Short mmCIF file of C-alpha atoms and ligand atoms in Angstrom, two decimals:
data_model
loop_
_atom_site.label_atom_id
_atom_site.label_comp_id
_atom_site.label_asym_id
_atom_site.label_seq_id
_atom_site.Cartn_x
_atom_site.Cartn_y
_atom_site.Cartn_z
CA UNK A 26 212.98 -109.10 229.47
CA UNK A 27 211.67 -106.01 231.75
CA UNK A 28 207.80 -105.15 231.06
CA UNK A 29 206.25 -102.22 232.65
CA UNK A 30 202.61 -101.77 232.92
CA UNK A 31 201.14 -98.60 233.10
CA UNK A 32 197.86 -98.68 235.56
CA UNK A 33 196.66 -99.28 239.22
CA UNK A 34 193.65 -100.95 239.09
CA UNK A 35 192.65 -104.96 238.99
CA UNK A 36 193.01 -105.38 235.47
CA UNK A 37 196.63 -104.08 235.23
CA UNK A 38 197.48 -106.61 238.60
CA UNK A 39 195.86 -109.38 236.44
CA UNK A 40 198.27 -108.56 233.07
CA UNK A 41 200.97 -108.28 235.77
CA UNK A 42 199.79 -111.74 237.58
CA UNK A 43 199.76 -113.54 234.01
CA UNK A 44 202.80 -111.93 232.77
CA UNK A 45 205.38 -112.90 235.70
CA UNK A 46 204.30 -116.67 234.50
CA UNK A 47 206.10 -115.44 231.34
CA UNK A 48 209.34 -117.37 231.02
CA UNK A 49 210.55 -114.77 228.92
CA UNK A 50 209.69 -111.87 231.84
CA UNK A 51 212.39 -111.40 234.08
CA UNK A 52 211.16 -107.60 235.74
CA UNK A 53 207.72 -106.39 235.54
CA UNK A 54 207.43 -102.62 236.81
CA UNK A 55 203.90 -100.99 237.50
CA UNK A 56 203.64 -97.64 237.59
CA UNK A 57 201.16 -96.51 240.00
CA UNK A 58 200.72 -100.07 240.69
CA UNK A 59 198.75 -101.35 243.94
CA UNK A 60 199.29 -103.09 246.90
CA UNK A 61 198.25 -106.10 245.11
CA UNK A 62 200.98 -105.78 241.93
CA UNK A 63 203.43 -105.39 244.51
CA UNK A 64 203.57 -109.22 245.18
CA UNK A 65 204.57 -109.54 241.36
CA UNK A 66 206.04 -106.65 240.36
CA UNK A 67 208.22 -103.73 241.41
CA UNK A 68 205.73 -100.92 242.29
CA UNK A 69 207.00 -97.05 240.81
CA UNK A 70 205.62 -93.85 242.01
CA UNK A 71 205.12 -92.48 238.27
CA UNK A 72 201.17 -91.75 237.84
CA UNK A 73 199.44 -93.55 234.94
CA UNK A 74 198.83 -89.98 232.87
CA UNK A 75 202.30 -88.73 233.29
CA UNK A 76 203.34 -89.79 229.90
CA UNK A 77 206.68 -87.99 229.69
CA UNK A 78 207.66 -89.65 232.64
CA UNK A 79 206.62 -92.93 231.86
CA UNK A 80 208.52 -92.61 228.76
CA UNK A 81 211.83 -91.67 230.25
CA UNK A 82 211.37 -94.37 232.85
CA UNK A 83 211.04 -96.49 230.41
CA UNK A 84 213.81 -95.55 228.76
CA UNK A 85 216.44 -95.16 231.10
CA UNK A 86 215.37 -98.56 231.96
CA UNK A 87 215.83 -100.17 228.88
CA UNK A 88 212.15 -101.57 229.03
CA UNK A 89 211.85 -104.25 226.36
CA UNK A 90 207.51 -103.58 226.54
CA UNK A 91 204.85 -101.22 227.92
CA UNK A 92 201.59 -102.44 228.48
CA UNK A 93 198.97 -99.82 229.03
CA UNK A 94 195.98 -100.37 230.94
CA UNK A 95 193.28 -97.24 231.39
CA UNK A 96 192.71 -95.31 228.14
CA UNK A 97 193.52 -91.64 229.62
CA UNK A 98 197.63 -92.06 228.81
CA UNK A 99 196.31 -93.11 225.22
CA UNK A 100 194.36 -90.29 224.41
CA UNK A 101 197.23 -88.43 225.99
CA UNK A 102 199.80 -89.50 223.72
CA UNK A 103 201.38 -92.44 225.49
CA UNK A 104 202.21 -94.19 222.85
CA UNK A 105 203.66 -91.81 220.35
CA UNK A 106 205.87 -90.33 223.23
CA UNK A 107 206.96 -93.90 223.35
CA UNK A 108 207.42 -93.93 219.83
CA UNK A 109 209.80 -91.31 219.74
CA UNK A 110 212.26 -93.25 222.35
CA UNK A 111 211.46 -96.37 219.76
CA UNK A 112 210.29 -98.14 223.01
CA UNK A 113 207.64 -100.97 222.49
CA UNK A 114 203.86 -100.32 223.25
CA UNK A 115 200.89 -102.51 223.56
CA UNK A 116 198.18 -99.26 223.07
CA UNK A 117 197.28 -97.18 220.31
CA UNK A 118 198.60 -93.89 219.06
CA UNK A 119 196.62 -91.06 220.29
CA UNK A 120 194.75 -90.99 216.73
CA UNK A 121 194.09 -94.26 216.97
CA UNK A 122 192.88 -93.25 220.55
CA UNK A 123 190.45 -91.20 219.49
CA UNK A 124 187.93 -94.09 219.25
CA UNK A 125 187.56 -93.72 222.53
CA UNK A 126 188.84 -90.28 223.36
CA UNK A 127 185.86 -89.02 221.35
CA UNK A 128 182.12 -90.32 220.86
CA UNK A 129 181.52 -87.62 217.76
CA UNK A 130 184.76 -89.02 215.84
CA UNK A 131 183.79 -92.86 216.41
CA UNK A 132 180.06 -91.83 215.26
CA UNK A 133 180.87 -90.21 212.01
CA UNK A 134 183.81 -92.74 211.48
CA UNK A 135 180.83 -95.74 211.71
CA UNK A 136 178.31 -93.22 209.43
CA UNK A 137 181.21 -92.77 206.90
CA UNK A 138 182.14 -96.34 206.77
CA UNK A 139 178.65 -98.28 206.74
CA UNK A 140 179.64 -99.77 210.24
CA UNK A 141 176.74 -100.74 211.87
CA UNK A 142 175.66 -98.79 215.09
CA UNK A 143 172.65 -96.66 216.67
CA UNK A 144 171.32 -94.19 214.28
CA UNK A 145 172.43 -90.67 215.42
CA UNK A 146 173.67 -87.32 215.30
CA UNK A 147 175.86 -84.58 217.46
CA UNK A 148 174.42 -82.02 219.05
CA UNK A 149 176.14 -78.55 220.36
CA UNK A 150 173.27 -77.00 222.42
CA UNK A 151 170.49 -77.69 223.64
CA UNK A 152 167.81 -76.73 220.78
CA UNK A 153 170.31 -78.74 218.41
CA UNK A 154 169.55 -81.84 221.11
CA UNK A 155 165.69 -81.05 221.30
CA UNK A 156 165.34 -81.11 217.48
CA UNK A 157 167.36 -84.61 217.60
CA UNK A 158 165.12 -86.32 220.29
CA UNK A 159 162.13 -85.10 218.15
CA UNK A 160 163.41 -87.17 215.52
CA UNK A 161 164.71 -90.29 217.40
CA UNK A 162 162.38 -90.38 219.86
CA UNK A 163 162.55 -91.67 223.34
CA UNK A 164 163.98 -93.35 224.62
CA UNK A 165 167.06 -92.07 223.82
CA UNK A 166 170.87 -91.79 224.94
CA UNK A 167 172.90 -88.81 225.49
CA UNK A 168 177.15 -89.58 224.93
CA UNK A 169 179.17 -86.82 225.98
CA UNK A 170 182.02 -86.69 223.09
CA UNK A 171 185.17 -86.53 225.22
CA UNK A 172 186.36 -89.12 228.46
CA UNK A 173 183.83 -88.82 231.34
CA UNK A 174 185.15 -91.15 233.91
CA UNK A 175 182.60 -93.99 232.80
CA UNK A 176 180.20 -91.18 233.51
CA UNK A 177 179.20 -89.58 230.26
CA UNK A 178 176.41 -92.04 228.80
CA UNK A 179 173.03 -90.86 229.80
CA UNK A 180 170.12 -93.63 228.62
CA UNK A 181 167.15 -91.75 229.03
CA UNK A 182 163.47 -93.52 228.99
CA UNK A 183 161.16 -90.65 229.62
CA UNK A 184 160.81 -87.42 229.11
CA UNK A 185 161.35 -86.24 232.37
CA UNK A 186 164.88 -87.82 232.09
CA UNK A 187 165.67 -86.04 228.86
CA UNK A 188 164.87 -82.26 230.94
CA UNK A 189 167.03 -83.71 233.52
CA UNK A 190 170.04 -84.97 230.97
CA UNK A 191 169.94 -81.71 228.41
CA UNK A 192 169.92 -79.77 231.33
CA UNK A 193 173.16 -81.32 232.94
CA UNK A 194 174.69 -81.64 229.60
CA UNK A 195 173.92 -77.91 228.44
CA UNK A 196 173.32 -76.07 231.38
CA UNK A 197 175.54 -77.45 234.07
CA UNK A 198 177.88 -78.48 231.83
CA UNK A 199 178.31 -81.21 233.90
CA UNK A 200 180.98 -82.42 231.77
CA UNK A 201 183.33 -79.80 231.28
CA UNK A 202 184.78 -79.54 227.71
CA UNK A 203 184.08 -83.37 227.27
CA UNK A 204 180.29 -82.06 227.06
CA UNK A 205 180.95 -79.47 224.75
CA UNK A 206 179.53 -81.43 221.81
CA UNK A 207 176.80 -84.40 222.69
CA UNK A 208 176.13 -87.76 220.78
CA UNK A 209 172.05 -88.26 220.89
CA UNK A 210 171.62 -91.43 219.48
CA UNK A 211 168.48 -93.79 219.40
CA UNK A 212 168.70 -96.52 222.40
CA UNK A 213 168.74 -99.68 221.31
CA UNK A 214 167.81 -103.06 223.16
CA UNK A 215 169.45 -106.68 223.16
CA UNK A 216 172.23 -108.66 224.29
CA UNK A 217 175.21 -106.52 225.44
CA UNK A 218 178.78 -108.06 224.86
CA UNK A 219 182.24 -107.49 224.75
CA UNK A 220 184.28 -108.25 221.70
CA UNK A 221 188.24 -107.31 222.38
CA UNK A 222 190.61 -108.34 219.72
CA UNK A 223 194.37 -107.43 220.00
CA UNK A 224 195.48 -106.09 216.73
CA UNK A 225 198.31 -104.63 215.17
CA UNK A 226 196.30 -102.10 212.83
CA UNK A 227 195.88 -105.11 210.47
CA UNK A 228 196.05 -108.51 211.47
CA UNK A 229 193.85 -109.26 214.73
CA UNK A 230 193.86 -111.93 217.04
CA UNK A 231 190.15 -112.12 219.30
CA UNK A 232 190.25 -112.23 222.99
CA UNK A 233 188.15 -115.41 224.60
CA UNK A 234 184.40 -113.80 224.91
CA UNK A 235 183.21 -112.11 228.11
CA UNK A 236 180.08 -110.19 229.71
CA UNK A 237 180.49 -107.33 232.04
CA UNK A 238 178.01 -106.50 234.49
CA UNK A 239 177.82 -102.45 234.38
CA UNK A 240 174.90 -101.80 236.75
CA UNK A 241 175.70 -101.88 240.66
CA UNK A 242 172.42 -104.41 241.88
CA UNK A 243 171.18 -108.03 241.22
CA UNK A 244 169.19 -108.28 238.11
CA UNK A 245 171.03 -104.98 236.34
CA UNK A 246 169.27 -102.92 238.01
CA UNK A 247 170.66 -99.52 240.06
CA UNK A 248 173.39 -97.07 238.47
CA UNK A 249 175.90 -97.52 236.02
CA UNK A 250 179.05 -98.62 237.10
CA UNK A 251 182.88 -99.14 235.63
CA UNK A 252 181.42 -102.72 236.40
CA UNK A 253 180.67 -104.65 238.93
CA UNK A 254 181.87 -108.18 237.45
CA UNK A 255 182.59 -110.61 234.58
CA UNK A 256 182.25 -113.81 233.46
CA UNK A 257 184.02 -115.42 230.25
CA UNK A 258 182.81 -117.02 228.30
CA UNK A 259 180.17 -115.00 227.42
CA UNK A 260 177.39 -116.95 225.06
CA UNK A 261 178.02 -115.12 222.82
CA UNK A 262 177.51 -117.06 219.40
CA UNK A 263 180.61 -117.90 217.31
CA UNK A 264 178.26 -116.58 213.97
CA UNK A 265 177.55 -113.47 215.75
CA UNK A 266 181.49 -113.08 216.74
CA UNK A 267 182.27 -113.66 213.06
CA UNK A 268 180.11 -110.52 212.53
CA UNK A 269 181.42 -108.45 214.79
CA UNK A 270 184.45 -109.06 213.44
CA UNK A 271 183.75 -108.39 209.78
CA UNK A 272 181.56 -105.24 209.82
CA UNK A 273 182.80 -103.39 212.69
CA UNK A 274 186.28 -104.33 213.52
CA UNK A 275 187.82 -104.69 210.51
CA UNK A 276 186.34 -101.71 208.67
CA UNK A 277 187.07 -99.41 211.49
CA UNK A 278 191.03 -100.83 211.60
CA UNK A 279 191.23 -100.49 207.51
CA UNK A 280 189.25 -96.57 207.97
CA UNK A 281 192.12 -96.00 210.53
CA UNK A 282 194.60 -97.45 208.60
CA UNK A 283 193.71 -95.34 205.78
CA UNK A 284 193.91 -92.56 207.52
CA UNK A 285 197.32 -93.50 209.23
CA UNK A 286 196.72 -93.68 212.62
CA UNK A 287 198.57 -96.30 214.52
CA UNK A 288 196.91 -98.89 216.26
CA UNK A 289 198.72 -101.44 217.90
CA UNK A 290 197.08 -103.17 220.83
CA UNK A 291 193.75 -103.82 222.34
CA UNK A 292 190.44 -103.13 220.41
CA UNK A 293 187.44 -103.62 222.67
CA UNK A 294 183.83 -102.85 220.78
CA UNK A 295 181.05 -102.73 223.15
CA UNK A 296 178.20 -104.32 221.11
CA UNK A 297 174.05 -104.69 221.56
CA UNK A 298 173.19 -108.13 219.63
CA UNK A 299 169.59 -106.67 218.43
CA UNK A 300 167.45 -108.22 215.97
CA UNK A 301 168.78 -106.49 213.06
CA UNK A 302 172.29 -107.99 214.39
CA UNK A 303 175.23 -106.67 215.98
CA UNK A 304 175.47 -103.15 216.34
CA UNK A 305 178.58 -101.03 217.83
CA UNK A 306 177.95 -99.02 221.12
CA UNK A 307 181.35 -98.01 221.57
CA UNK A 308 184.87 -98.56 221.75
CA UNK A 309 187.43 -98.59 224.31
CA UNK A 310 191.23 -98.52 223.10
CA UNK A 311 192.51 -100.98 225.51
CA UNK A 312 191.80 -104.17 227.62
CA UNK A 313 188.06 -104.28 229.28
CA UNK A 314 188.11 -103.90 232.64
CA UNK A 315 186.47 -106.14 234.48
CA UNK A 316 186.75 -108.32 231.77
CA UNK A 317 190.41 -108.92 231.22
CA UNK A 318 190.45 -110.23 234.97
CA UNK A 319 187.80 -113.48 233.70
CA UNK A 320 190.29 -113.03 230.27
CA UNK A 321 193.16 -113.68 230.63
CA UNK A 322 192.97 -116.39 233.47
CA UNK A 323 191.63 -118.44 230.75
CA UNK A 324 194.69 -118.00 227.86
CA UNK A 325 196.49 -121.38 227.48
CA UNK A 326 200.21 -120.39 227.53
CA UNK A 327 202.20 -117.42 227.15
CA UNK A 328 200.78 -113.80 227.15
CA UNK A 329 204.14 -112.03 226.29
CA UNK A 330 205.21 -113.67 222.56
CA UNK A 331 200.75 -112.09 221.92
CA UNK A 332 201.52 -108.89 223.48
CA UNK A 333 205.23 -108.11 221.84
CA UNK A 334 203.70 -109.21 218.54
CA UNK A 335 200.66 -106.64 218.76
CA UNK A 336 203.91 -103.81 220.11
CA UNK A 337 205.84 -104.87 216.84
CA UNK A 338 203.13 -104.80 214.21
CA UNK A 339 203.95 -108.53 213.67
CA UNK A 340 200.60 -110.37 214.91
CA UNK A 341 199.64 -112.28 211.33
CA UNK A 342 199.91 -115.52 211.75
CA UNK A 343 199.24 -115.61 215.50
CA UNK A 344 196.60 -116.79 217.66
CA UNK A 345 195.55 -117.47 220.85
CA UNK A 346 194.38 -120.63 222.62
CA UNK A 347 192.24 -120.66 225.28
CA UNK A 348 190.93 -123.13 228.28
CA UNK A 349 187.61 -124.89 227.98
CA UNK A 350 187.39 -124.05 231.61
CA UNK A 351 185.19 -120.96 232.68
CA UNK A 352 185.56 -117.75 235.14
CA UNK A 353 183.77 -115.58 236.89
CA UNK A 354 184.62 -112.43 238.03
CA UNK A 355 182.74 -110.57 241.36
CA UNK A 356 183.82 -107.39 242.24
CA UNK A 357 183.94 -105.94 245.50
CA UNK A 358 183.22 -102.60 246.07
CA UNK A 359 183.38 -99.80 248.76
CA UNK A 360 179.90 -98.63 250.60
CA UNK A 361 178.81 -95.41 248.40
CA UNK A 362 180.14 -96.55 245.03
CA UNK A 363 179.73 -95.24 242.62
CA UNK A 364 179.30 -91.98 243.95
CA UNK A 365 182.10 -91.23 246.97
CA UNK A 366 182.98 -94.54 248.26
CA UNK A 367 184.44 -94.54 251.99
CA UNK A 368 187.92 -95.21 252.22
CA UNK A 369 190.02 -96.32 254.80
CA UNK A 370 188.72 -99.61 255.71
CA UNK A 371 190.30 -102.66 257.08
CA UNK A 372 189.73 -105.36 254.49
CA UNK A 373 190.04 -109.07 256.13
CA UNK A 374 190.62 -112.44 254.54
CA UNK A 375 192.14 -111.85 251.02
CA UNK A 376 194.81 -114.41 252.05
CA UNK A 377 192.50 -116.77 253.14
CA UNK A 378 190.15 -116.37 249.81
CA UNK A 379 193.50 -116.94 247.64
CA UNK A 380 194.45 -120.32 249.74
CA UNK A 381 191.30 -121.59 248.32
CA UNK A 382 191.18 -124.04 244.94
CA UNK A 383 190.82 -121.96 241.56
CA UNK A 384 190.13 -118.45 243.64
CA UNK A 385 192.66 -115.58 242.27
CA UNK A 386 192.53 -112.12 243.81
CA UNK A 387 193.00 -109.14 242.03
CA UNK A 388 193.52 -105.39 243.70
CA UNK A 389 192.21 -102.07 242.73
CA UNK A 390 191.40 -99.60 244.97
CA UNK A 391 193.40 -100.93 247.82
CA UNK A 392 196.25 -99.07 250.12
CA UNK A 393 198.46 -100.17 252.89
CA UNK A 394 197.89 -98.07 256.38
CA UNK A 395 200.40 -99.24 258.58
CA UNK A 396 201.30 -102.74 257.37
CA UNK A 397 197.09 -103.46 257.43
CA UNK A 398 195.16 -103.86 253.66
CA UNK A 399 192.31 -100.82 253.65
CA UNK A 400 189.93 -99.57 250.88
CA UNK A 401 191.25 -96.65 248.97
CA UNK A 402 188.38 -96.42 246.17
CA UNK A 403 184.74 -97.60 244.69
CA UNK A 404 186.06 -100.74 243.19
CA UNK A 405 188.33 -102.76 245.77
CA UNK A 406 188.91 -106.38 244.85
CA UNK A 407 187.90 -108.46 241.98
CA UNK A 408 187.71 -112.13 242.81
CA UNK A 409 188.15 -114.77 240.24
CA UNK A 410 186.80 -118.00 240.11
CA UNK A 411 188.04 -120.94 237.62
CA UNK A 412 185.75 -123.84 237.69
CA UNK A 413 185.14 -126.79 234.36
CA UNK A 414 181.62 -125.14 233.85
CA UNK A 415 180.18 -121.67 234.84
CA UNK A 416 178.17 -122.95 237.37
CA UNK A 417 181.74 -124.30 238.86
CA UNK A 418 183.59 -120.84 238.30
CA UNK A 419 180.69 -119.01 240.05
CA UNK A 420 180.73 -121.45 243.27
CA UNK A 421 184.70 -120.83 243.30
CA UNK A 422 184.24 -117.16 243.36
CA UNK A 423 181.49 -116.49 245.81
CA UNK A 424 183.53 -119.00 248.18
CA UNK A 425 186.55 -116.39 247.66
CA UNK A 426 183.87 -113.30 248.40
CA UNK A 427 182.30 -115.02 251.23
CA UNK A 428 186.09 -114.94 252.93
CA UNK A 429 186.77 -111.96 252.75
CA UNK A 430 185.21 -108.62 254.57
CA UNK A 431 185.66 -104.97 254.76
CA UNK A 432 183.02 -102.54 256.06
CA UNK A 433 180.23 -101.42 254.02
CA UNK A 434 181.55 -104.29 251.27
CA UNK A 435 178.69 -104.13 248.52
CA UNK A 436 178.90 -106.68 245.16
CA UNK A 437 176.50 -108.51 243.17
CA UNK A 438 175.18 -111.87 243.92
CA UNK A 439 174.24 -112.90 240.47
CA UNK A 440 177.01 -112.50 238.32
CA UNK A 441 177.18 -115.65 235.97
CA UNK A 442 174.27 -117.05 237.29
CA UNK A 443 172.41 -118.32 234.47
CA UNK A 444 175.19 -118.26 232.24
CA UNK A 445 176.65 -121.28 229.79
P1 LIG B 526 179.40 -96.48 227.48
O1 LIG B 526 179.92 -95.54 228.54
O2 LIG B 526 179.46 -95.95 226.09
O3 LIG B 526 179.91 -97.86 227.71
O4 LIG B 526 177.83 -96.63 227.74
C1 LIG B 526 177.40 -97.08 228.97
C2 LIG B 526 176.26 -98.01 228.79
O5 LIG B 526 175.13 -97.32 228.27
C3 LIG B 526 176.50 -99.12 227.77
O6 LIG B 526 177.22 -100.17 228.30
C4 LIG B 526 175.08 -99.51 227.45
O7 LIG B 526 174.58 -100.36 228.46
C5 LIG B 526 174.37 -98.20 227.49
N1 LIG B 526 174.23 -97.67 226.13
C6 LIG B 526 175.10 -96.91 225.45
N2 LIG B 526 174.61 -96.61 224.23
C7 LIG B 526 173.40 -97.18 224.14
C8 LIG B 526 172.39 -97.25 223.13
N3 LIG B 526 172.52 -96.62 221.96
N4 LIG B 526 171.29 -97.96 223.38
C9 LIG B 526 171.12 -98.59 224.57
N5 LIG B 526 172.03 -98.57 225.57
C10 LIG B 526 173.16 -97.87 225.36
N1 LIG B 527 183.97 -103.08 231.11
C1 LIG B 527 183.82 -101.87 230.44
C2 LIG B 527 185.06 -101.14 230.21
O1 LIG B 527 186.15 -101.64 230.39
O2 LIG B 527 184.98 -99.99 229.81
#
């Protein structure tokens, strides 16, 4: 069978890696790809959001099953241009998209259904937001409604930081139309996990547990990031995953359902475990990413029979094994990420790192300049360690990191430290 996967980044090399072990895969296509996916796949020159040409690719192809890795071609449409061809898809329709295309639809959607999240309401200017922090207090989070490159979540803790948010949100406009209409909700505190279930609109199948690491330094603490590592499992416990499960995924799958938008592939609910219990943050329509690189190292057996049963709306009845054994996931990232990272650098050792016991490598923002490896964006590598306990996982992937150098190479030192 001939899979392409739509994506560029470490998470789309690690479906790809795990898929080519498929002894049902016989092609796997990428489209952008990386230097990385090229070792298992054939690399096209189609970019990720060119949906039309994706879909005619595909097509004259014959592809037997898209995977789709960032959320941008979903919100786009990727999957109902698919639809028309009757090609396969592992991602949602673009209404079933719009839980993470837009903030203001998931909020409502969770107020209309009982689904239990941060208490909240949408603002449209400024003296709409100022009358909503009265009431919620700080501190307080700002959501711009549409994408925002990771960007648009503002978590404000004093009042200085609300000027300085309402002011880029309303005045700058720092976020275009995606701005246009803001989420203020009330900031909650707790655990935060990752819940990703595959799902076919009704029948769901969960994803082993992980924990990303969003902020760029040691001890969470600098800027957001689109993460700077992973571990899985997460300890996350199997009472609170039943929850999850029961009052946020499945209502939100039966509300779309009812509504008939399509949803056939990855679910992802970012939650905050507080002391009233879980509560949604948000959702992502597709595969966490740094998460699906500590993921799917860690399914027992075949990912393609999972992922053409999610594409074909026939997932009851199916599950998903996993390994006892643990990962951990570091990611390496470029000097000035998250802002403008520096591109261009030689990066050193990667071959080396892989040669080592239960170390995988994973590409993202890499490029070839003249036959050498260089940086070509914020997040570079992710490097995976498998070990029987965390504690083993964590020592396999810092002995991968510690091989392998590229100027102004910044990643966290305590990812899964402490964990399980
Ligand atoms: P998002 O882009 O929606 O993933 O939000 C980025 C990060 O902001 C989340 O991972 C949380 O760490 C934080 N966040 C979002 N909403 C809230 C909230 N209501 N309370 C506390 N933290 C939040
Ligand atoms: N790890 C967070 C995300 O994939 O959005």
């Amino acid at each position: 069978m001939r899979v392409l996967i739509v994506g560029g980044g470490a998470r789309e090399h690690a479906i790809a890696w795990k898929l080519s072990r498929a002894a049902a895969v016989d092609e796997i296509y990428a489209a952008p790809g990386n230097p990385g996916m090229a070792g298992v796949a054939e690399v096209v020159g189609i970019a990720a959001d060119a949906i039309v040409e994706l879909a005619e690719f595909a097509a004259s192809l014959k592809i037997d099953l898209t995977v789709v890795g960032p959320e941008l071609p979903l919100v786009l449409g990727l999957a109902d241009e698919f639809a028309r061809r009757g090609l396969p898809v592992v991602g949602p329709s673009k209404a079933g998209a719009e839980l993470e295309g837009s903030k203001v639809f998931t909020k409502e959607l969770c107020l209309r259904c009982g689904i239990p999240t941060a208490r909240g309401v949408v603002a449209r200017d400024r003296r709409e937001a100022e009358r909503a922090v009265a009431s919620l207090g700080v501190p307080v989070v700002f959501k711009a409604d549409g994408l925002a490159a990771g960007k648009g979540v503002m978590v404000c803790h004093t009042r200085d930081e609300v000027d300085a948010a309402l002011t880029r949100f309303f005045e700058e406009r720092a976020f275009g139309a995606a701005g246009e209409r803001v989420v203020v909700e009330e900031c909650l505190r707790g655990d935060e996990v990752s819940f990703m279930v595959l799902t076919d609109g009704s029948a769901v199948v969960p994803l082993a547990t992980a924990r990303d690491y969003k902020r760029l330094l040691d001890g969470d603490a600098g800027p957001n990031t689109g993460g700077m590592g992973a571990v899985s499992p997460s300890s996350l416990p199997a009472e609170v995953a039943a929850a999850i499960l029961r009052d946020i995924v499945q209502p939100t799958l039966a509300e779309l359902a009812r509504e008939g938008r399509s949803y056939r592939g990855v679910l992802y609910a970012g939650v905050m475990v507080t002391a009233d219990g879980p509560k949604l943050l948000e959702f992502n329509c597709r595969f966490g990413d740094p998460e699906t690189q500590a993921v799917l190292p860690r399914l027992d057996g075949d990912l393609m029979p999972l992922l053409q049963a999610t594409a074909r709306g026939e997932l009851a009845g199916t599950r998903a094994s996993w390994k006892r054994e643990a990962t951990a996931c570091v990611v390496l990232a470029s000097q000035g990420y998250p802002g403008s990272p520096r591109r261009g650098e030689p990066i050193l050792g990667v071959a080396e790192a892989l040669a080592l016991p239960g170390v995988l490598v994973f590409q993202a923002g890499t490029a070839l300049a003249e036959g050498r490896l260089v940086t070509a964006g914020g997040r570079v590598l992710s490097v995976v360690g498998q070990g029987a306990t965390m504690a083993d996982a964590v020592a396999a992937a810092y002995a991968g990191v510690e091989r392998i150098h590229f100027d102004g190479m910044q990643y966290r030192r305590d990812i899964g430290k402490g964990v399980g």
